[in-house]
Tab-separated table of C-alpha atoms in Angstrom:
chain	number	residue	atom	x	y	z
R	1	MET	CA	131.693	93.552	63.334
R	2	ALA	CA	130.758	93.507	66.719
R	3	LYS	CA	131.969	96.912	67.588
R	4	GLY	CA	130.029	98.069	64.545
R	5	GLY	CA	127.318	96.445	66.989
R	6	GLY	CA	127.791	98.177	69.776
R	7	ASN	CA	127.859	101.509	68.408
R	8	ARG	CA	124.558	101.237	66.633
R	9	SER	CA	123.036	99.960	70.208
R	10	ARG	CA	124.984	102.751	71.647
R	11	LEU	CA	123.146	104.922	69.377
R	12	LEU	CA	119.505	103.403	69.374
R	13	LEU	CA	119.849	103.715	73.606
R	14	VAL	CA	120.825	107.782	73.282
R	15	LEU	CA	118.783	108.188	70.722
R	16	LEU	CA	115.723	106.684	72.687
R	17	LEU	CA	116.540	108.110	75.960
R	18	VAL	CA	116.652	111.503	73.824
R	19	SER	CA	113.255	110.902	72.832
R	20	SER	CA	112.008	110.172	76.750
R	21	LEU	CA	113.776	113.422	78.134
R	22	PHE	CA	111.917	115.153	74.862
R	23	LEU	CA	108.730	113.851	75.651
R	24	ILE	CA	109.545	114.864	79.580
R	25	THR	CA	110.348	118.399	78.578
R	26	LEU	CA	107.169	118.813	76.197
R	27	ASP	CA	105.177	117.599	79.537
R	28	LEU	CA	106.717	120.030	82.122
R	29	ARG	CA	106.625	123.003	79.830
R	30	GLY	CA	102.621	122.617	79.548
R	31	VAL	CA	102.814	121.523	76.084
R	32	ASN	CA	99.271	119.815	75.901
R	33	LEU	CA	100.556	116.641	74.042
R	34	ALA	CA	100.127	114.656	77.191
R	35	SER	CA	97.187	115.548	78.812
R	36	GLY	CA	95.175	115.113	75.222
R	37	ILE	CA	96.675	111.384	75.025
R	38	ARG	CA	95.800	110.472	78.402
R	39	GLY	CA	92.362	112.317	77.561
R	40	THR	CA	91.981	110.388	74.408
R	41	VAL	CA	93.149	107.093	75.958
R	42	ALA	CA	90.455	108.188	78.760
R	43	SER	CA	88.223	108.045	76.593
R	44	VAL	CA	88.159	105.138	74.859
R	45	PHE	CA	89.168	103.340	77.982
R	46	SER	CA	85.799	104.599	79.867
R	47	PRO	CA	83.480	102.379	78.384
R	48	VAL	CA	85.261	99.512	78.614
R	49	GLU	CA	86.327	99.873	82.155
R	50	LYS	CA	82.051	100.580	82.883
R	51	LEU	CA	81.787	97.340	81.276
R	52	PHE	CA	84.130	95.485	82.996
R	53	SER	CA	83.007	97.330	86.155
R	54	ASN	CA	80.029	95.792	86.290
R	55	LEU	CA	81.481	92.585	85.568
R	56	PHE	CA	84.204	91.956	87.555
R	57	SER	CA	83.026	93.811	90.754
R	58	PRO	CA	82.791	90.773	92.903
R	59	ILE	CA	86.429	90.105	92.223
R	60	GLY	CA	87.724	93.160	93.696
R	61	ASN	CA	87.565	92.320	97.415
R	62	PHE	CA	88.876	88.538	96.820
R	63	ALA	CA	92.052	89.690	99.088
R	64	GLY	CA	89.296	89.442	101.629
R	65	ASP	CA	87.191	86.906	100.629
R	66	LEU	CA	90.265	84.709	100.904
R	67	ARG	CA	90.980	85.190	104.647
R	68	ASN	CA	87.659	84.089	105.065
R	69	LEU	CA	88.323	80.423	103.221
R	70	GLY	CA	88.316	78.736	106.215
R	71	GLN	CA	85.251	79.442	107.397
R	72	SER	CA	83.488	78.536	103.629
R	73	ASN	CA	83.164	74.829	104.238
R	74	GLU	CA	81.061	75.397	107.351
R	75	LYS	CA	78.867	77.844	105.945
R	76	ILE	CA	78.012	75.898	102.384
R	77	ASP	CA	75.750	73.632	104.533
R	78	ASP	CA	73.918	76.454	106.119
R	79	LEU	CA	73.782	78.597	102.632
R	80	THR	CA	72.695	75.490	100.980
R	81	LYS	CA	69.380	75.820	102.978
R	82	GLU	CA	69.296	79.178	102.767
R	83	ILE	CA	69.257	79.330	98.885
R	84	ASP	CA	66.293	77.659	98.566
R	85	GLN	CA	64.291	79.641	100.914
R	86	LEU	CA	65.766	82.725	98.942
R	87	LYS	CA	64.553	81.308	95.971
R	88	SER	CA	61.069	81.628	97.049
R	89	LYS	CA	61.728	85.633	98.055
R	90	GLU	CA	61.881	88.379	95.766
R	91	ILE	CA	65.557	89.897	96.954
R	92	LEU	CA	66.924	92.710	95.207
R	93	ASP	CA	70.515	92.003	94.531
R	94	GLU	CA	73.149	92.968	97.449
R	95	ASP	CA	74.968	95.468	95.664
R	96	THR	CA	72.729	97.486	94.426
R	97	ILE	CA	70.600	97.723	97.785
R	98	GLY	CA	74.178	98.644	99.008
R	99	GLN	CA	74.804	101.295	96.163
R	100	LEU	CA	71.596	103.352	96.574
R	101	SER	CA	72.318	102.955	100.258
R	102	GLN	CA	75.641	105.219	99.432
R	103	LEU	CA	74.100	107.347	96.934
R	104	ARG	CA	70.679	107.948	99.005
R	105	ASN	CA	73.585	108.840	102.186
R	106	VAL	CA	75.927	110.962	99.915
R	107	LEU	CA	73.034	113.126	98.789
R	108	ASP	CA	71.563	113.702	101.747
R	109	LEU	CA	74.920	115.103	103.009
R	110	ALA	CA	75.011	117.219	99.889
R	111	ALA	CA	71.841	118.306	100.481
R	112	ARG	CA	72.237	119.358	104.113
R	113	GLY	CA	75.095	121.460	102.847
R	114	ASN	CA	73.662	122.896	100.452
R	115	TYR	CA	76.308	121.660	97.844
R	116	LYS	CA	75.104	121.106	94.428
R	117	VAL	CA	76.312	117.815	92.948
R	118	VAL	CA	76.577	115.278	90.415
R	119	ALA	CA	76.482	111.460	91.789
R	120	ALA	CA	79.615	108.925	90.112
R	121	LYS	CA	79.843	105.342	90.213
R	122	VAL	CA	83.950	104.274	90.980
R	123	ILE	CA	84.795	102.304	88.430
R	124	ASN	CA	88.548	101.390	88.820
R	125	ARG	CA	91.306	102.208	91.275
R	126	GLY	CA	94.427	104.007	90.891
R	127	SER	CA	97.463	101.756	89.081
R	128	SER	CA	100.188	100.494	91.838
R	129	ALA	CA	102.556	101.427	90.002
R	130	THR	CA	102.143	105.201	90.033
R	131	PHE	CA	102.792	105.548	94.035
R	132	LYS	CA	99.509	107.451	93.812
R	133	GLU	CA	96.003	106.607	95.588
R	134	THR	CA	93.539	107.811	93.027
R	135	ILE	CA	90.360	106.219	91.729
R	136	THR	CA	88.478	106.990	88.151
R	137	ILE	CA	84.836	108.086	88.110
R	138	ASP	CA	82.355	107.085	85.357
R	139	ILE	CA	81.570	111.140	85.117
R	140	GLY	CA	83.401	113.528	83.140
R	141	SER	CA	83.431	116.937	81.159
R	142	SER	CA	80.510	116.013	79.369
R	143	SER	CA	78.484	116.019	82.797
R	144	GLY	CA	79.814	119.172	83.887
R	145	ILE	CA	83.235	118.042	86.007
R	146	SER	CA	86.251	119.751	85.977
R	147	LYS	CA	89.682	119.679	87.341
R	148	ASN	CA	90.071	120.796	91.222
R	149	MET	CA	86.649	119.975	92.342
R	150	THR	CA	85.721	118.521	95.173
R	151	VAL	CA	84.635	114.438	95.719
R	152	ILE	CA	82.847	113.501	98.761
R	153	SER	CA	80.796	110.231	99.731
R	154	ASP	CA	78.557	109.085	102.372
R	155	GLY	CA	81.355	109.508	105.255
R	156	GLY	CA	82.456	112.751	104.059
R	157	LEU	CA	85.696	114.030	101.872
R	158	VAL	CA	86.870	111.248	99.378
R	159	GLY	CA	89.354	113.590	97.549
R	160	VAL	CA	89.863	116.075	94.573
R	161	VAL	CA	89.112	115.849	90.913
R	162	LYS	CA	92.633	115.895	89.460
R	163	SER	CA	92.175	115.052	85.314
R	164	VAL	CA	89.434	114.980	83.522
R	165	SER	CA	87.826	113.344	80.039
R	166	SER	CA	84.900	113.531	78.308
R	167	SER	CA	83.262	110.410	80.187
R	168	SER	CA	85.382	109.815	83.342
R	169	SER	CA	87.743	111.512	85.966
R	170	THR	CA	90.537	110.872	87.682
R	171	VAL	CA	90.530	111.622	91.335
R	172	LEU	CA	93.525	112.171	94.033
R	173	LEU	CA	92.163	110.410	97.507
R	174	MET	CA	92.696	112.136	100.450
R	175	SER	CA	95.163	109.018	101.799
R	176	ASP	CA	97.670	110.226	99.181
R	177	PRO	CA	100.700	111.222	100.560
R	178	THR	CA	100.472	114.424	98.614
R	179	PHE	CA	97.482	115.428	99.664
R	180	LYS	CA	96.847	118.236	102.448
R	181	ILE	CA	93.445	120.498	103.319
R	182	GLY	CA	92.963	123.077	105.739
R	183	VAL	CA	90.540	122.103	108.181
R	184	ARG	CA	89.041	123.588	111.286
R	185	ILE	CA	88.049	121.592	114.537
R	186	ALA	CA	84.281	121.132	114.989
R	187	GLY	CA	83.248	123.504	118.078
R	188	THR	CA	86.589	125.156	118.974
R	189	GLN	CA	87.669	126.519	115.449
R	190	SER	CA	90.814	125.848	115.623
R	191	ILE	CA	92.450	125.427	112.458
R	192	GLY	CA	95.464	123.079	111.196
R	193	VAL	CA	96.524	121.229	107.983
R	194	LEU	CA	95.190	117.755	107.106
R	195	SER	CA	98.170	115.676	105.612
R	196	GLY	CA	97.807	111.816	103.937
R	197	GLN	CA	99.869	109.241	105.030
R	198	GLY	CA	99.111	106.550	102.313
R	199	GLY	CA	97.606	104.515	104.396
R	200	ASN	CA	94.215	105.179	106.380
R	201	THR	CA	95.510	107.144	109.055
R	202	TYR	CA	96.221	111.239	108.560
R	203	LEU	CA	98.441	113.722	110.488
R	204	LEU	CA	96.679	117.168	111.750
R	205	GLN	CA	99.207	119.787	112.495
R	206	LEU	CA	97.520	122.568	114.347
R	207	LEU	CA	98.455	126.038	113.078
R	208	ASP	CA	97.185	127.979	116.568
R	209	ALA	CA	100.470	126.975	118.427
R	210	THR	CA	97.889	127.932	121.877
R	211	GLY	CA	94.905	125.381	120.680
R	212	GLU	CA	94.325	122.331	121.737
R	213	ILE	CA	93.470	119.098	120.331
R	214	LYS	CA	91.485	116.567	122.018
R	215	VAL	CA	90.985	112.453	120.816
R	216	GLY	CA	87.210	112.592	119.190
R	217	ASP	CA	87.590	116.028	118.179
R	218	LYS	CA	85.964	116.325	114.609
R	219	LEU	CA	87.431	118.235	111.594
R	220	VAL	CA	85.721	119.776	108.646
R	221	ALA	CA	87.203	121.599	105.737
R	222	ARG	CA	87.984	124.962	105.733
R	223	GLY	CA	87.142	125.564	102.463
R	224	SER	CA	88.838	127.209	99.657
R	225	GLU	CA	88.546	130.410	97.771
R	226	GLY	CA	85.561	130.086	95.303
R	227	GLY	CA	84.929	126.664	96.969
R	228	ARG	CA	88.237	125.303	94.567
R	229	PRO	CA	89.468	122.846	95.266
R	230	PHE	CA	87.529	122.418	99.075
R	231	VAL	CA	83.999	123.184	99.658
R	232	PRO	CA	83.582	124.353	103.700
R	233	GLY	CA	82.367	122.260	106.048
R	234	VAL	CA	82.440	118.662	104.351
R	235	PRO	CA	83.430	116.209	107.155
R	236	VAL	CA	87.137	115.315	106.785
R	237	GLY	CA	87.617	112.618	110.160
R	238	SER	CA	88.313	113.101	113.980
R	239	VAL	CA	90.833	112.495	116.327
R	240	ILE	CA	92.088	109.022	117.266
R	241	GLU	CA	95.503	110.293	119.035
R	242	VAL	CA	97.626	113.139	119.862
R	243	GLN	CA	101.148	113.151	119.706
R	244	SER	CA	102.599	114.252	122.319
R	245	ASN	CA	105.767	116.087	121.506
R	246	ALA	CA	107.344	118.763	123.820
R	247	SER	CA	109.663	119.722	121.291
R	248	SER	CA	107.578	120.451	118.768
R	249	ILE	CA	106.254	123.794	118.133
R	250	THR	CA	102.539	122.996	117.033
R	251	GLN	CA	100.112	120.261	118.154
R	252	ASN	CA	100.220	117.395	115.984
R	253	ALA	CA	97.746	114.619	115.886
R	254	ASP	CA	96.620	111.406	114.416
R	255	VAL	CA	93.086	111.170	112.410
R	256	GLU	CA	90.941	108.709	110.824
R	257	ALA	CA	89.103	109.768	107.975
R	258	SER	CA	85.289	110.041	107.766
R	259	ALA	CA	84.918	108.107	104.881
R	260	ASN	CA	86.012	104.305	104.267
R	261	LEU	CA	88.460	105.042	101.296
R	262	ASN	CA	88.629	101.179	100.930
R	263	ARG	CA	84.970	100.599	100.275
R	264	ILE	CA	83.936	103.588	98.248
R	265	GLY	CA	81.610	102.417	95.180
R	266	ILE	CA	79.479	105.844	94.866
R	267	VAL	CA	80.609	109.570	95.331
R	268	ALA	CA	79.392	112.687	94.467
R	269	VAL	CA	81.244	115.327	92.773
R	270	VAL	CA	80.381	119.017	93.979
R	271	VAL	CA	79.890	121.258	91.101
R	272	SER	CA	78.680	124.331	93.080
R	273	PRO	CA	80.068	125.337	96.199
R	274	PRO	CA	77.217	126.434	99.203
R	275	LYS	CA	76.516	130.249	98.947
R	276	SER	CA	77.003	130.119	102.784
R	277	ASP	CA	79.422	128.174	104.841
R	278	PRO	CA	77.291	125.053	106.548
R	279	ARG	CA	79.644	125.481	109.598
R	280	ASP	CA	79.526	122.265	111.539
R	281	SER	CA	76.569	120.878	110.689
R	282	LEU	CA	77.316	118.313	108.759
R	283	ILE	CA	78.791	116.569	111.693
R	284	PRO	CA	77.021	113.715	112.318
R	285	LYS	CA	75.354	114.085	115.560
R	286	PRO	CA	75.430	111.184	118.433
R	287	ASN	CA	72.245	109.336	118.328
R	288	PRO	CA	70.786	109.944	121.409
R	289	THR	CA	70.368	107.607	124.785
R	290	VAL	CA	67.415	106.168	125.462
R	291	THR	CA	66.817	106.579	128.888
R	292	VAL	CA	64.346	104.459	130.654
R	293	TYR	CA	62.774	105.378	134.088
R	294	VAL	CA	61.336	102.170	136.202
R	295	THR	CA	59.469	103.271	139.012
R	296	PRO	CA	58.867	100.002	141.033
R	297	THR	CA	55.339	99.679	142.373
R	298	PRO	CA	54.500	97.458	145.522
R	299	THR	CA	53.170	93.784	144.633
R	300	PRO	CA	50.184	93.020	146.199
R	301	SER	CA	51.157	90.355	148.799
R	302	PRO	CA	49.136	86.716	149.052
R	303	SER	CA	48.058	87.455	152.650
R	304	ASN	CA	45.517	89.995	150.628
U	1	MET	CA	114.001	93.028	64.001
U	2	SER	CA	110.998	93.716	61.975
U	3	GLN	CA	108.580	95.646	61.788
U	4	LEU	CA	105.792	93.262	62.002
U	5	ARG	CA	107.171	91.739	65.595
U	6	VAL	CA	107.339	95.502	66.777
U	7	PHE	CA	103.511	95.812	65.876
U	8	ASN	CA	102.684	92.363	66.822
U	9	THR	CA	104.392	93.300	70.458
U	10	SER	CA	103.521	96.809	70.614
U	11	ILE	CA	99.885	95.984	70.358
U	12	PHE	CA	100.320	92.632	72.738
U	13	LEU	CA	101.777	94.934	75.217
U	14	PHE	CA	98.829	97.208	75.123
U	15	VAL	CA	96.183	94.821	75.515
U	16	ILE	CA	98.126	93.727	78.831
U	17	PHE	CA	98.123	97.295	79.427
U	18	LEU	CA	94.532	97.774	79.099
U	19	ILE	CA	93.642	94.186	81.231
U	20	GLN	CA	95.900	96.319	83.706
U	21	GLU	CA	93.694	99.304	83.645
U	22	THR	CA	90.683	97.691	83.775
U	23	ILE	CA	90.462	94.487	85.730
U	24	VAL	CA	93.613	93.985	87.663
U	25	SER	CA	93.796	97.612	89.534
U	26	ARG	CA	90.341	96.627	90.317
U	27	ILE	CA	91.518	94.342	92.635
U	28	ASN	CA	92.004	95.136	96.363
U	29	PHE	CA	95.165	93.738	97.279
U	30	PRO	CA	96.474	93.789	100.654
U	31	ILE	CA	98.906	97.183	101.402
U	32	ASN	CA	99.525	97.478	97.502
U	33	GLY	CA	98.608	96.431	94.306
U	34	PHE	CA	100.545	94.139	91.783
U	35	SER	CA	101.557	95.488	88.483
U	36	LEU	CA	100.465	92.568	85.678
U	37	TYR	CA	101.806	94.909	82.690
U	38	ILE	CA	105.184	95.644	84.486
U	39	ALA	CA	105.862	91.964	85.238
U	40	ALA	CA	104.652	91.260	81.483
U	41	LEU	CA	107.445	93.646	80.390
U	42	MET	CA	109.726	92.453	82.543
U	43	VAL	CA	109.356	89.051	80.506
U	44	VAL	CA	109.539	90.573	76.950
U	45	LEU	CA	112.466	92.877	78.137
U	46	SER	CA	114.478	89.366	79.489
U	47	LEU	CA	113.621	87.484	76.462
U	48	GLU	CA	114.687	90.117	73.756
U	49	ASP	CA	118.121	90.715	72.439
U	50	ARG	CA	119.930	93.925	72.829
U	51	THR	CA	118.030	96.198	70.264
U	52	GLY	CA	115.086	94.571	71.101
U	53	SER	CA	115.442	95.037	74.934
U	54	MET	CA	115.942	98.767	74.488
U	55	VAL	CA	113.329	99.563	71.644
U	56	PHE	CA	110.532	97.803	73.521
U	57	GLY	CA	111.281	99.037	77.066
U	58	PHE	CA	110.664	102.573	75.247
U	59	ILE	CA	107.757	101.442	73.647
U	60	GLY	CA	106.498	99.717	76.945
U	61	GLY	CA	107.082	103.023	78.816
U	62	VAL	CA	105.161	104.899	76.258
U	63	ILE	CA	102.263	102.782	77.157
U	64	MET	CA	102.451	103.277	80.547
U	65	ASP	CA	102.635	106.830	80.395
U	66	LEU	CA	99.180	106.338	78.648
U	67	SER	CA	97.914	105.331	82.280
U	68	ILE	CA	94.911	107.408	82.660
U	69	ALA	CA	95.481	107.468	86.619
U	70	ALA	CA	99.234	108.956	86.013
U	71	ASP	CA	100.050	112.048	87.226
U	72	THR	CA	103.593	112.026	86.179
U	73	PRO	CA	105.539	113.702	83.267
U	74	PHE	CA	104.775	112.287	80.176
U	75	GLY	CA	108.106	110.350	79.172
U	76	GLN	CA	108.594	109.378	82.624
U	77	TRP	CA	108.000	105.686	82.481
U	78	ALA	CA	109.663	105.655	79.021
U	79	LEU	CA	112.998	106.912	80.553
U	80	VAL	CA	112.809	104.756	83.259
U	81	MET	CA	111.825	101.624	80.646
U	82	THR	CA	114.362	102.434	78.267
U	83	VAL	CA	117.101	102.243	81.120
U	84	MET	CA	115.532	98.850	81.942
U	85	GLY	CA	115.885	97.901	78.453
U	86	TYR	CA	119.496	98.712	78.417
U	87	LEU	CA	120.298	97.215	81.666
U	88	PHE	CA	118.880	93.837	80.494
U	89	SER	CA	120.861	94.162	77.127
U	90	ILE	CA	123.961	94.252	78.822
U	91	ASN	CA	123.592	91.751	81.739
U	92	LYS	CA	121.599	89.360	79.661
U	93	GLU	CA	125.179	87.279	78.952
U	94	SER	CA	126.603	88.000	82.549
U	95	ILE	CA	123.676	85.853	84.292
U	96	GLY	CA	123.080	82.900	81.527
U	97	ASP	CA	120.269	81.318	80.627
U	98	PHE	CA	117.712	82.005	83.787
U	99	THR	CA	114.789	81.503	81.460
U	100	GLU	CA	115.431	77.278	81.832
U	101	THR	CA	114.995	77.448	85.634
U	102	PRO	CA	111.553	78.686	85.728
U	103	VAL	CA	111.995	79.777	89.569
U	104	VAL	CA	115.112	82.058	89.272
U	105	PHE	CA	113.177	83.297	86.429
U	106	VAL	CA	110.111	84.519	88.304
U	107	GLY	CA	112.619	85.672	90.966
U	108	PHE	CA	114.580	87.778	88.471
U	109	ILE	CA	111.303	89.079	86.772
U	110	SER	CA	110.261	90.085	90.396
U	111	ILE	CA	113.528	91.895	91.066
U	112	ALA	CA	113.551	93.357	87.915
U	113	SER	CA	109.893	94.891	88.532
U	114	GLY	CA	110.834	96.269	91.917
U	115	LEU	CA	114.196	98.046	90.478
U	116	SER	CA	112.059	99.482	87.604
U	117	LEU	CA	109.788	100.962	90.533
U	118	ILE	CA	112.689	101.758	92.225
U	119	PHE	CA	113.958	103.891	89.425
U	120	PHE	CA	110.555	105.305	88.418
U	121	ALA	CA	110.557	107.040	92.509
U	122	ILE	CA	114.223	108.189	91.902
U	123	VAL	CA	113.678	110.039	88.345
U	124	GLY	CA	110.675	111.378	89.801
U	125	THR	CA	112.266	113.055	93.018
U	126	LEU	CA	114.819	114.066	90.611
U	127	LEU	CA	111.688	115.889	88.492
U	128	GLY	CA	110.575	117.808	91.748
U	129	GLU	CA	107.434	115.128	91.725
U	130	GLU	CA	106.296	115.050	95.495
U	131	MET	CA	106.487	110.854	96.038
U	132	GLY	CA	105.374	110.436	99.372
U	133	GLY	CA	107.619	109.119	102.356
U	134	ILE	CA	110.544	106.826	101.259
U	135	PHE	CA	109.771	103.811	103.814
U	136	ARG	CA	106.219	104.201	102.172
U	137	ASN	CA	107.753	103.769	98.547
U	138	LEU	CA	109.885	100.871	99.753
U	139	ARG	CA	107.404	99.026	101.798
U	140	LEU	CA	105.156	99.560	98.355
U	141	ILE	CA	107.827	98.396	95.913
U	142	PHE	CA	108.581	95.402	98.231
U	143	VAL	CA	105.116	94.350	97.966
U	144	ASN	CA	104.913	94.670	94.629
U	145	SER	CA	107.528	92.437	94.043
U	146	LEU	CA	106.360	89.874	96.322
U	147	TRP	CA	103.304	89.522	94.247
U	148	THR	CA	104.718	89.335	91.439
U	149	PHE	CA	106.585	86.581	92.417
U	150	LEU	CA	103.719	84.919	93.518
U	151	ILE	CA	101.233	85.781	90.729
U	152	ILE	CA	103.419	86.069	87.924
U	153	PRO	CA	104.200	81.831	87.512
U	154	LEU	CA	100.481	81.221	86.575
U	155	PHE	CA	100.727	83.902	83.532
U	156	LEU	CA	104.523	83.372	82.878
U	157	PRO	CA	103.751	80.414	80.455
U	158	PHE	CA	100.961	82.839	78.287
U	159	ILE	CA	103.276	85.688	77.926
U	160	VAL	CA	106.215	83.560	77.193
U	161	LYS	CA	104.156	81.398	74.326
U	162	MET	CA	102.273	84.617	73.275
U	163	ARG	CA	106.088	86.067	72.608
U	164	ARG	CA	107.111	82.502	70.653
U	165	ILE	CA	103.791	83.641	68.394
U	166	MET	CA	104.779	86.894	67.469
U	167	LEU	CA	108.254	85.683	66.108
U	168	THR	CA	108.753	85.815	62.682
U	169	SER	CA	109.893	82.617	60.925
U	170	ARG	CA	113.360	83.756	60.357
U	171	GLU	CA	113.435	85.010	64.144
U	172	LYS	CA	112.202	81.681	65.585
């Protein structure tokens, strides 16, 4: 009896494993089964995600808030006083102000680069169980979005659209370890490849053996054929440390991204590349330093 | 195992998956996130009999493959979770009734969650996917297991109770 049960379990195991391998084979051979099912699920999920995005947006940063728990008690008294003051004033929701600011900045960046964009709200971050760094945005094919479109934020490059459903899209973030982009150093025009490292820093490998990298060098996207997946001129990041390795043929450097990927609420998808390469024009210019010259004038003496 | 229970458990897993995709994945956990769905699935697998572990492993894996964020072949999670279900089914007797000691149970679920992610990374590598650096992945898996260990005790009574409700009177 037990042997019969064991055989049945083994048969079931084989059946399930074969089914799994069959599904994988279908997917890898390009049968649209998976994308169709995932697209349907995405269409069903996106209204729910949008709803929860609006309802639970404050909980996203609860971990950061926990760190400030110790200071909370001290702040309670101050905050209680402030509440009375705030009640008497018309105040806009800080979240909305933040989003408006991000939207204004990203549209400003797109206008300067002559990119035709569609703005989108981030409604989800990628599942932690896939090892992929992704976000989900609330626009899809019905808004003219398709695969391999560049996604930017107010700071610069965010990533590239990986999959699209009718009302949402998944964006592969530039921090993903599989993400690679051709970049150009603003000014020197040396070219290289920037790779995601799965964190906040990125690796720049210069293709030109004679080229030089300096700390503070700004990087922009070189752009792809037809503007896909990358439109040219988008700020990507700046060099924070040059790696000195005598045995390496090319120079490498650690790079910090222009966009803060941990704090993106509003992004824009570039649906049409610019007619001409904006070159280095999108790199933020340093604020001019105000110099005040003071000429001392002789003070009248009391004797006069 | 009745068809009704298979249906009910599948719906339950799908609801947990919905919560995972719409709420839990929105939370910016330090270093890496926590997968409520994997943890809940491990709890279900650990409480099932031999057949149930494998069947719900497969169904749970197929549901995970539906993830919008997944950039992996459809069926990869089904394969991984079927293997996990099999491992649960053959090791259940040798481990003993760990469900009576909550700390051991939570530890077991955390390790099983980590193990499933390791299997997922191995299968992904065998299928030729770019999975990122090995140390990064190991760190992500370790942190995921750690979050599971810390958070799953909050949900464990609910999951166990829901599973008990789904049992038919004969199975109870």
